[in-house]
Coordinates of C-alpha atoms and ligand atoms in Angstrom, one line a residue:
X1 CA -92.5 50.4 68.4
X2 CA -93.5 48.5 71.3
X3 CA -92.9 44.0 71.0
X4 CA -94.8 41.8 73.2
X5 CA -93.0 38.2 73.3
X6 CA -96.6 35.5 73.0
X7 CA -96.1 31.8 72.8
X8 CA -96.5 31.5 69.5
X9 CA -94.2 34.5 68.2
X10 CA -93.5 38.0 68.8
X11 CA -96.1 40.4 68.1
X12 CA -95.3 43.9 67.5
X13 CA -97.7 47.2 67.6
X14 CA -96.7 50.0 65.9
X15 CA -98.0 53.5 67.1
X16 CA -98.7 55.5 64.4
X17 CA -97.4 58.6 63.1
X18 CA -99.1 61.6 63.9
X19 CA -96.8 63.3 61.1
X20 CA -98.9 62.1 57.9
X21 CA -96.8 62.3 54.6
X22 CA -98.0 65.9 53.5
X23 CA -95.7 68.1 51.6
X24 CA -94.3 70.9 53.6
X25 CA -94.7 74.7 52.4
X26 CA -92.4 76.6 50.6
X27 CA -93.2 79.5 52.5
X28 CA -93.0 79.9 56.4
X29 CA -96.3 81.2 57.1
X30 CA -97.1 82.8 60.6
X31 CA -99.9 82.5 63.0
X32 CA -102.5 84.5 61.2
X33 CA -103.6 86.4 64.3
X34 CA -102.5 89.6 65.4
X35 CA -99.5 89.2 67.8
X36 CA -99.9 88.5 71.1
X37 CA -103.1 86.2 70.6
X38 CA -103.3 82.9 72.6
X39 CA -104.7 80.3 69.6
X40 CA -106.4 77.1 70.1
X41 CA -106.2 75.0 67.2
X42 CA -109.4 72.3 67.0
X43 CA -108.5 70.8 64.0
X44 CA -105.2 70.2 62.1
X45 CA -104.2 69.2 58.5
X46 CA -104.8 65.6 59.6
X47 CA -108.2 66.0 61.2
X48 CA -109.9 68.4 59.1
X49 CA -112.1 67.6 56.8
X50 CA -111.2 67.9 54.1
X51 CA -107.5 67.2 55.6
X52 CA -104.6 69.4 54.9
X53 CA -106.6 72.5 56.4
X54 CA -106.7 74.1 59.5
X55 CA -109.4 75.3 61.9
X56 CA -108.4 77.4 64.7
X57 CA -110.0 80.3 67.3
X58 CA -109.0 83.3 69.1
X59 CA -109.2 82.3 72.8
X60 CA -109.3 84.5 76.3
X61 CA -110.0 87.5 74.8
X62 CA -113.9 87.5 74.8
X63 CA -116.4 86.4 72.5
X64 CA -115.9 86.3 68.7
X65 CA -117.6 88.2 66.1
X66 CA -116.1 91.7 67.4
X67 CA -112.6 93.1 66.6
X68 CA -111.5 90.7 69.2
X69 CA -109.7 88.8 67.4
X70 CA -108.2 90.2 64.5
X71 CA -107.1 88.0 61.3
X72 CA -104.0 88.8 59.9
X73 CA -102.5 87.8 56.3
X74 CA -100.0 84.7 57.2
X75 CA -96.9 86.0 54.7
X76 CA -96.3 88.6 52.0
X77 CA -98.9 88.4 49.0
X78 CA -101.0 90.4 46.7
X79 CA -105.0 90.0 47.4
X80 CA -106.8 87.7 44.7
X81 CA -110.0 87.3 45.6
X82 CA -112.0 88.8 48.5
X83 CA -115.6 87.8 49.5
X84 CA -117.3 89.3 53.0
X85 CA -121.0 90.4 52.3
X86 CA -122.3 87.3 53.8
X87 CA -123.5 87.5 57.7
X88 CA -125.3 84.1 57.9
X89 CA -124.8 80.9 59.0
X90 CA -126.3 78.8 55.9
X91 CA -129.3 76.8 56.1
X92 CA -128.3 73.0 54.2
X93 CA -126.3 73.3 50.9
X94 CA -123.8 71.9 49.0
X95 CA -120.5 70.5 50.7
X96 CA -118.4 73.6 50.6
X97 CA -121.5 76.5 50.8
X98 CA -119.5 78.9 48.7
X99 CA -122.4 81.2 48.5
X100 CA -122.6 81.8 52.0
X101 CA -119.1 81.5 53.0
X102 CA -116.8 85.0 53.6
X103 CA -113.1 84.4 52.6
X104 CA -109.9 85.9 51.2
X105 CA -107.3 84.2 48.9
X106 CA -104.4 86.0 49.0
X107 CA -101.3 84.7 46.6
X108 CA -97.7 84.4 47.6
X109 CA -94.0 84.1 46.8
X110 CA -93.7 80.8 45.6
X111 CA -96.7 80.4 43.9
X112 CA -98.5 79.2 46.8
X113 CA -101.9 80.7 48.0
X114 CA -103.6 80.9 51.8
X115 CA -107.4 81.2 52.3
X116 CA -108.9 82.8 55.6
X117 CA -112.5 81.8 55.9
X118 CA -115.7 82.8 58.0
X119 CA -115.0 86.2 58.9
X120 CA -116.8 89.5 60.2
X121 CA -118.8 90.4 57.4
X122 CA -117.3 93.8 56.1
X123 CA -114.3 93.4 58.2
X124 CA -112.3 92.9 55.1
X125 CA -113.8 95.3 52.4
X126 CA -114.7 98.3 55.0
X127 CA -112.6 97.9 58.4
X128 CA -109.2 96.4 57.0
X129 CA -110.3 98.4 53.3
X130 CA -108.7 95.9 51.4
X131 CA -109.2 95.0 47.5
X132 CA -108.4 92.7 44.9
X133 CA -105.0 93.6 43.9
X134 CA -103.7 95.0 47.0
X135 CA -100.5 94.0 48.5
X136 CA -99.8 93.1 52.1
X137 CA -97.3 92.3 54.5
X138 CA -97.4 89.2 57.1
X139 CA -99.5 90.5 60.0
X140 CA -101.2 93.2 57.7
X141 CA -105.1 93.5 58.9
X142 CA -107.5 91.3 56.6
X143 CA -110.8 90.9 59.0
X144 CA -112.2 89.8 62.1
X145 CA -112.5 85.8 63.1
X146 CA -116.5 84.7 63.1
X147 CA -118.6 82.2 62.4
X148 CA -119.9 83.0 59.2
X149 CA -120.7 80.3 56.6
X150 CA -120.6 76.6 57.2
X151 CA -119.0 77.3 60.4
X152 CA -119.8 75.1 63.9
X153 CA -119.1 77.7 66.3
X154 CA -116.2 81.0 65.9
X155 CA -113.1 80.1 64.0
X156 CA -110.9 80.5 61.6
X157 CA -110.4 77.8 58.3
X158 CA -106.8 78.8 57.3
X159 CA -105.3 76.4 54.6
X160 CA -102.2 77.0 51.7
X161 CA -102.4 75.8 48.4
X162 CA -100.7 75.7 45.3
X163 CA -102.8 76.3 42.2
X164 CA -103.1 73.3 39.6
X165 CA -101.6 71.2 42.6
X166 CA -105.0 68.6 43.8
X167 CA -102.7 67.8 47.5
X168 CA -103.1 70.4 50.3
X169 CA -100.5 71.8 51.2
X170 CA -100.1 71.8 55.2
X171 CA -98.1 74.7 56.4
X172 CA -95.4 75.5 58.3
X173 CA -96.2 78.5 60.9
X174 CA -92.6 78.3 62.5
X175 CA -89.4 77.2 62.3
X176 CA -89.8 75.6 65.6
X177 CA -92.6 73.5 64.8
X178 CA -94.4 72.5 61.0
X179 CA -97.3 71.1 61.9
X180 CA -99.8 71.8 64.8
X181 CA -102.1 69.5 66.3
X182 CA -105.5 69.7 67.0
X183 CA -104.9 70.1 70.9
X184 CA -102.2 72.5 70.6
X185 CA -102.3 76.3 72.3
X186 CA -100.2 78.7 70.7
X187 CA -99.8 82.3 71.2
X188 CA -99.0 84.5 68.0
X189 CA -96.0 86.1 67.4
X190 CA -95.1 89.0 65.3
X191 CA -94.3 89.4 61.9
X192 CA -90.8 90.4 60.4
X193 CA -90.2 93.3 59.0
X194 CA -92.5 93.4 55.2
X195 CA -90.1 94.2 52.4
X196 CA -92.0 94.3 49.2
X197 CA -91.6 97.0 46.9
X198 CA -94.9 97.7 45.1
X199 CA -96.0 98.4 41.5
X200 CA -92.1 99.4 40.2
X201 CA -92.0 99.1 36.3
X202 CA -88.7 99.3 35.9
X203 CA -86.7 97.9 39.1
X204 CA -83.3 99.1 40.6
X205 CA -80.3 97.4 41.8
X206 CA -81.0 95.4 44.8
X207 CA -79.8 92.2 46.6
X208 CA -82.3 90.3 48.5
X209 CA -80.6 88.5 51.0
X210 CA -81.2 86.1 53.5
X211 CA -85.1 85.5 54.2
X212 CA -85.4 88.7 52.0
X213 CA -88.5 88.5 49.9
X214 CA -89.3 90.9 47.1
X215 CA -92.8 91.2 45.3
X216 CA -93.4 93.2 42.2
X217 CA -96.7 93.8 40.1
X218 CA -97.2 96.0 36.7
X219 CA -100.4 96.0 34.9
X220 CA -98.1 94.9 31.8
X221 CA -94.8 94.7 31.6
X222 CA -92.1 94.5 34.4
X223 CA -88.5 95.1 33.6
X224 CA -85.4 94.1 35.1
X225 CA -82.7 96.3 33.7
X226 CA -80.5 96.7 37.1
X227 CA -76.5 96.1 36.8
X228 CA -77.5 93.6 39.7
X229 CA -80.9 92.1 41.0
X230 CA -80.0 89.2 42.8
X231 CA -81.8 86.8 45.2
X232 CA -79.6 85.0 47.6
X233 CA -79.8 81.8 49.1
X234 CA -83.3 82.0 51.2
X235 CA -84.8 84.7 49.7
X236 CA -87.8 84.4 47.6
X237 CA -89.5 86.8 45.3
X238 CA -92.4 87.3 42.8
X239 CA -93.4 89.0 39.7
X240 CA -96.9 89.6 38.2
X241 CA -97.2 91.5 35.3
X242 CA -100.2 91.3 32.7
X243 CA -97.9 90.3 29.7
X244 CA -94.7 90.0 30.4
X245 CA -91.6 89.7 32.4
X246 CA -88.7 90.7 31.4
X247 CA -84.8 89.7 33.4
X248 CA -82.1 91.8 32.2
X249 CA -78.3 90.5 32.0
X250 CA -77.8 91.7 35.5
X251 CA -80.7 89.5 37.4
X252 CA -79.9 86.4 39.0
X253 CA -81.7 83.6 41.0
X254 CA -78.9 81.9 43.5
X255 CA -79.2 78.2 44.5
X256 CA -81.5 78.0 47.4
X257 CA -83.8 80.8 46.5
X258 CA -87.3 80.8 45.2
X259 CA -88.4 83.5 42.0
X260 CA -92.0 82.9 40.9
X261 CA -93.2 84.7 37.9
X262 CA -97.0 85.1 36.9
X263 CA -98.2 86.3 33.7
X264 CA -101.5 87.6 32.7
X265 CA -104.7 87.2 34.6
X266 CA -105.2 85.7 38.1
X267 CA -108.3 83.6 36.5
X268 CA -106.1 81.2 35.7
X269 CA -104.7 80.0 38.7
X270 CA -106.7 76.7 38.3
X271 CA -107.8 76.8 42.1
X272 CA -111.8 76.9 41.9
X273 CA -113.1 80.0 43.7
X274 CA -109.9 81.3 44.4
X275 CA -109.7 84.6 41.1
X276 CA -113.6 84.5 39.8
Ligands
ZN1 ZN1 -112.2 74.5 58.3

């Protein structure tokens, strides 16, 4: 706050905040670029528009378009909806150009979903082979940044959102800073270690500890009947089955952990033209 004395009274200016009020992320979500990129971001939650997205490119590594700059899935999830036959920018159409547009939803621990827009066409479906349903890690392959769609020049839209839930979400890419701005540089950095166990009916014992995160899918039913399935403080896990989940005696949530269970269809996520 900066005061300037005048004659007749003190006027003050206050600069303002370049930290809007949007809700941080559950999840930490990292830089979707393969590791070791250098990352311009050209327009953050607050200067997107819509706000609460982001819009960043691949820099110093030639031109886009090519596997120069390979997208990467920003945290652990299971693949929801995949589009990537487009190869066009669109002539003028609606606001969002969904039918021209190729993107990937991909749904997390904690209930909260990422989108990675304009890409490669194919790069998803035929050079990363990826399908609705699949699981990946943070840093696994999802396609190549481009310019496909209603997109002014290579980039990619990156954004995380939480189904049912009308405020974007902005997200939090590291521990060292939540928010970047749209004049930051950042390089990307890798991925932890990806610790999901995949398509287990029945699960085992197992402690999830610290930063641990554990994601299960069954077609119907998922059981916990382990002694001990536990997620600690800072873990967080998730469950989809297609009609039911069912925690045993020994499975426990600790304070400061986050367990989302989904039942039944991803159609109902309530995010349009995320699970069509
Ligand atoms: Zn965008």
């Amino acid at each position: 706050m900066k005061c300037t004395l005048f004659i007749v009274g003190i006027t003050c200016f206050f600069k303002a905040s370049t930290q809007p009020q949007f809700e941080l992320s559950e999840n930490i979500y990292r830089v979707p670029y393969t590791s070791g990129t250098d990352v311009h971001i050209t327009n953050d939650h607050s200067t997107h528009s819509p706000v609460g997205r982001y819009d960043m490119s691949g820099t110093g590594n030639g031109s886009s378009c090519s596997a120069n700059y390979p997208i990467v899935a920003a945290a652990e999830g299971i693949i929801r909806r995949i589009v990537d036959n487009h190869n066009t920018k669109p002539p003028a159409c609606d606001p969002n150009c969904a039918d021209f547009n190729n993107y990937v939803w991909i749904e997390h621990a904690n209930g909260e979903w990422s989108k990675y827009s304009h890409m490669k066409q194919f790069s998803t479906t035929v050079t990363a082979g990826l399908q609705v349903g699949d699981q990946v890690c943070a840093g696994t392959l999802l396609g190549y940044e481009c310019e496909v769609g209603q997109a002014s020049g290579p980039h990619l839209h990156f954004e995380v959102r939480r189904p049912n839930d009308p405020a974007n979400i902005p997200v939090i890419n590291s521990l060292s800073k939540h928010y970047f701005d749209a004049v930051d540089d950042i390089t990307s950095s890798a991925s932890t270690a990806c610790t999901y166990n995949s398509s287990l009916a029945v699960i085992a014992s197992l402690v999830i500890l610290n930063t641990g995160i554990r994601i299960y899918q069954a077609a119907n039913t998922i059981t916990v009947s382990a002694p001990t399935f536990n997620y600690l403080d800072g873990s967080n896990g998730m469950m989809h089955a297609g009609s039911s989940v069912i925690l045993g005696p020994g499975f426990t949530a600790s304070s400061g952990s986050y367990f989302h269970a989904r039942i039944g269809n991803c159609a109902t996520t309530g995010i349009a033209g995320a699970c069509q």
